[in-house]
Amino acid sequence: MSTAQPHVPDVSIEDRLYTVKYRDAGESHLGVKNPDVCVDCTTNECMQVCPAAVWTVEEDSDGVPSIAYENCLECGTCRFGCPYDNVEWEYPKTGGGVVFKQG
Ligand code: SF4
Ligand code: SF4
């Protein structure tokens, strides 16, 4: 059996994300269940685990993340990454959401 590794092109995450298209469903399919929990959260795992930089907690904010839902890849990682089970997550409304050009 061959042990040759497949050739993987050296493409940056930003360039890969640029190939993703999103149909805006008109409202966010992501949120937080209880903003007060985010205020007390010091680790912001939602930011750490998201591959698409959807979650942002600004230095000078109250600690509640802003959510750029239109960048979401619908991988679901943030649901499990939040240690307080504080992520509200559902698929975008029918017809909305991520469109992967290459399947
Ligand atoms: S969603 Fe979870 S991980 Fe993110 S700031 Fe709120 S409590 Fe912390
Ligand atoms: S589902 Fe994935 S891409 Fe979307 S916000 Fe959560 S971690 Fe980020």
PDB file of C-alpha atoms and ligand atoms in Angstrom:
ATOM      1  CA  MET A   1       0.000   0.000   0.000  1.00  0.00           C
ATOM      2  CA  SER A   2       1.309   3.426  -0.926  1.00  0.00           C
ATOM      3  CA  THR A   3       2.125   5.857   1.870  1.00  0.00           C
ATOM      4  CA  ALA A   4       2.396   8.849  -0.464  1.00  0.00           C
ATOM      5  CA  GLN A   5       0.610  11.892   0.872  1.00  0.00           C
ATOM      6  CA  PRO A   6      -1.784  13.774  -1.413  1.00  0.00           C
ATOM      7  CA  HIS A   7      -0.592  17.165  -2.584  1.00  0.00           C
ATOM      8  CA  VAL A   8      -2.410  19.877  -0.651  1.00  0.00           C
ATOM      9  CA  PRO A   9      -2.012  23.347  -2.142  1.00  0.00           C
ATOM     10  CA  ASP A  10      -0.620  25.990   0.208  1.00  0.00           C
ATOM     11  CA  VAL A  11      -3.674  28.249   0.394  1.00  0.00           C
ATOM     12  CA  SER A  12      -4.346  30.615   3.290  1.00  0.00           C
ATOM     13  CA  ILE A  13      -7.488  30.300   5.420  1.00  0.00           C
ATOM     14  CA  GLU A  14      -8.574  33.719   4.191  1.00  0.00           C
ATOM     15  CA  ASP A  15      -8.308  32.616   0.559  1.00  0.00           C
ATOM     16  CA  ARG A  16     -10.228  29.436   1.319  1.00  0.00           C
ATOM     17  CA  LEU A  17     -12.976  31.369   3.084  1.00  0.00           C
ATOM     18  CA  TYR A  18     -13.161  33.698   0.085  1.00  0.00           C
ATOM     19  CA  THR A  19     -14.465  30.778  -1.986  1.00  0.00           C
ATOM     20  CA  VAL A  20     -17.474  30.385   0.314  1.00  0.00           C
ATOM     21  CA  LYS A  21     -20.705  32.077  -0.600  1.00  0.00           C
ATOM     22  CA  TYR A  22     -23.534  32.855   1.793  1.00  0.00           C
ATOM     23  CA  ARG A  23     -27.211  33.485   1.135  1.00  0.00           C
ATOM     24  CA  ASP A  24     -28.402  35.895   3.795  1.00  0.00           C
ATOM     25  CA  ALA A  25     -31.556  34.525   5.436  1.00  0.00           C
ATOM     26  CA  GLY A  26     -32.302  38.029   6.713  1.00  0.00           C
ATOM     27  CA  GLU A  27     -31.711  37.268  10.375  1.00  0.00           C
ATOM     28  CA  SER A  28     -29.062  35.608  12.480  1.00  0.00           C
ATOM     29  CA  HIS A  29     -29.329  31.882  13.093  1.00  0.00           C
ATOM     30  CA  LEU A  30     -26.813  32.266  15.930  1.00  0.00           C
ATOM     31  CA  GLY A  31     -27.052  33.943  19.292  1.00  0.00           C
ATOM     32  CA  VAL A  32     -26.360  33.622  22.984  1.00  0.00           C
ATOM     33  CA  LYS A  33     -28.920  32.205  25.381  1.00  0.00           C
ATOM     34  CA  ASN A  34     -28.028  34.451  28.286  1.00  0.00           C
ATOM     35  CA  PRO A  35     -25.843  37.530  27.708  1.00  0.00           C
ATOM     36  CA  ASP A  36     -25.031  37.709  31.427  1.00  0.00           C
ATOM     37  CA  VAL A  37     -23.179  34.406  31.133  1.00  0.00           C
ATOM     38  CA  CYS A  38     -20.974  35.939  28.427  1.00  0.00           C
ATOM     39  CA  VAL A  39     -20.289  38.957  30.610  1.00  0.00           C
ATOM     40  CA  ASP A  40     -18.823  36.635  33.239  1.00  0.00           C
ATOM     41  CA  CYS A  41     -16.997  34.433  30.696  1.00  0.00           C
ATOM     42  CA  THR A  42     -13.276  35.152  30.599  1.00  0.00           C
ATOM     43  CA  THR A  43     -12.150  32.592  28.050  1.00  0.00           C
ATOM     44  CA  ASN A  44     -14.409  33.264  25.047  1.00  0.00           C
ATOM     45  CA  GLU A  45     -14.096  29.805  23.559  1.00  0.00           C
ATOM     46  CA  CYS A  46     -16.676  30.717  20.909  1.00  0.00           C
ATOM     47  CA  MET A  47     -14.021  32.993  19.423  1.00  0.00           C
ATOM     48  CA  GLN A  48     -11.259  30.431  19.774  1.00  0.00           C
ATOM     49  CA  VAL A  49     -13.038  27.516  18.122  1.00  0.00           C
ATOM     50  CA  CYS A  50     -14.794  29.198  15.216  1.00  0.00           C
ATOM     51  CA  PRO A  51     -12.894  28.668  11.956  1.00  0.00           C
ATOM     52  CA  ALA A  52     -14.592  31.611  10.274  1.00  0.00           C
ATOM     53  CA  ALA A  53     -14.103  34.420  12.819  1.00  0.00           C
ATOM     54  CA  VAL A  54     -17.838  34.774  13.350  1.00  0.00           C
ATOM     55  CA  TRP A  55     -17.582  35.566  17.081  1.00  0.00           C
ATOM     56  CA  THR A  56     -15.818  38.686  18.307  1.00  0.00           C
ATOM     57  CA  VAL A  57     -15.495  40.055  21.803  1.00  0.00           C
ATOM     58  CA  GLU A  58     -14.025  43.544  21.623  1.00  0.00           C
ATOM     59  CA  GLU A  59     -11.553  44.566  24.325  1.00  0.00           C
ATOM     60  CA  ASP A  60     -13.672  47.524  25.414  1.00  0.00           C
ATOM     61  CA  SER A  61     -17.045  45.750  25.184  1.00  0.00           C
ATOM     62  CA  ASP A  62     -19.281  44.389  27.927  1.00  0.00           C
ATOM     63  CA  GLY A  63     -18.111  40.870  27.050  1.00  0.00           C
ATOM     64  CA  VAL A  64     -21.089  39.858  24.925  1.00  0.00           C
ATOM     65  CA  PRO A  65     -19.803  38.674  21.541  1.00  0.00           C
ATOM     66  CA  SER A  66     -20.816  40.275  18.300  1.00  0.00           C
ATOM     67  CA  ILE A  67     -21.776  37.667  15.739  1.00  0.00           C
ATOM     68  CA  ALA A  68     -21.027  37.991  12.023  1.00  0.00           C
ATOM     69  CA  TYR A  69     -23.495  35.221  11.168  1.00  0.00           C
ATOM     70  CA  GLU A  70     -23.101  35.814   7.432  1.00  0.00           C
ATOM     71  CA  ASN A  71     -19.623  34.263   7.643  1.00  0.00           C
ATOM     72  CA  CYS A  72     -20.853  31.061   9.338  1.00  0.00           C
ATOM     73  CA  LEU A  73     -19.863  27.741   7.789  1.00  0.00           C
ATOM     74  CA  GLU A  74     -22.545  25.845   9.781  1.00  0.00           C
ATOM     75  CA  CYS A  75     -19.975  23.484  11.243  1.00  0.00           C
ATOM     76  CA  GLY A  76     -21.613  23.613  14.684  1.00  0.00           C
ATOM     77  CA  THR A  77     -18.334  23.793  16.595  1.00  0.00           C
ATOM     78  CA  CYS A  78     -19.315  26.825  18.650  1.00  0.00           C
ATOM     79  CA  ARG A  79     -22.267  24.913  20.126  1.00  0.00           C
ATOM     80  CA  PHE A  80     -19.904  22.484  21.737  1.00  0.00           C
ATOM     81  CA  GLY A  81     -17.007  24.879  22.286  1.00  0.00           C
ATOM     82  CA  CYS A  82     -18.869  27.119  24.701  1.00  0.00           C
ATOM     83  CA  PRO A  83     -18.221  25.658  28.161  1.00  0.00           C
ATOM     84  CA  TYR A  84     -21.508  27.103  29.451  1.00  0.00           C
ATOM     85  CA  ASP A  85     -23.766  25.694  26.736  1.00  0.00           C
ATOM     86  CA  ASN A  86     -24.723  29.296  26.041  1.00  0.00           C
ATOM     87  CA  VAL A  87     -24.751  29.266  22.242  1.00  0.00           C
ATOM     88  CA  GLU A  88     -28.085  29.396  20.500  1.00  0.00           C
ATOM     89  CA  TRP A  89     -27.741  27.641  17.171  1.00  0.00           C
ATOM     90  CA  GLU A  90     -30.077  26.618  14.396  1.00  0.00           C
ATOM     91  CA  TYR A  91     -29.771  26.185  10.665  1.00  0.00           C
ATOM     92  CA  PRO A  92     -30.528  29.335   8.662  1.00  0.00           C
ATOM     93  CA  LYS A  93     -34.029  29.572   7.285  1.00  0.00           C
ATOM     94  CA  THR A  94     -34.703  27.581   4.140  1.00  0.00           C
ATOM     95  CA  GLY A  95     -32.829  28.992   1.191  1.00  0.00           C
ATOM     96  CA  GLY A  96     -30.337  30.831   3.391  1.00  0.00           C
ATOM     97  CA  GLY A  97     -26.936  29.906   4.641  1.00  0.00           C
ATOM     98  CA  VAL A  98     -23.613  28.799   3.362  1.00  0.00           C
ATOM     99  CA  VAL A  99     -23.086  27.634  -0.214  1.00  0.00           C
ATOM    100  CA  PHE A 100     -19.986  25.547  -0.845  1.00  0.00           C
ATOM    101  CA  LYS A 101     -18.853  25.933  -4.416  1.00  0.00           C
ATOM    102  CA  GLN A 102     -17.074  22.611  -4.480  1.00  0.00           C
ATOM    103  CA  GLY A 103     -19.682  20.521  -2.679  1.00  0.00           C
TER     104      GLY A 103
HETATM  105  S1  SF4 B   1     -20.877  32.228  23.997  1.00  0.00           S
HETATM  106 FE1  SF4 B   1     -19.948  30.955  25.572  1.00  0.00          FE
HETATM  107  S2  SF4 B   1     -17.749  31.002  25.177  1.00  0.00           S
HETATM  108 FE2  SF4 B   1     -18.681  32.691  24.040  1.00  0.00          FE
HETATM  109  S3  SF4 B   1     -18.497  34.464  25.421  1.00  0.00           S
HETATM  110 FE3  SF4 B   1     -20.522  33.548  25.753  1.00  0.00          FE
HETATM  111  S4  SF4 B   1     -20.250  32.140  27.446  1.00  0.00           S
HETATM  112 FE4  SF4 B   1     -18.180  32.603  26.652  1.00  0.00          FE
HETATM  113  S1  SF4 B   2     -21.168  26.988  13.317  1.00  0.00           S
HETATM  114 FE1  SF4 B   2     -18.917  26.931  12.948  1.00  0.00          FE
HETATM  115  S2  SF4 B   2     -18.515  28.595  11.513  1.00  0.00           S
HETATM  116 FE2  SF4 B   2     -20.579  28.926  12.362  1.00  0.00          FE
HETATM  117  S3  SF4 B   2     -20.257  30.299  14.076  1.00  0.00           S
HETATM  118 FE3  SF4 B   2     -20.210  28.225  14.903  1.00  0.00          FE
HETATM  119  S4  SF4 B   2     -18.042  27.620  14.887  1.00  0.00           S
HETATM  120 FE4  SF4 B   2     -18.264  29.407  13.568  1.00  0.00          FE
END
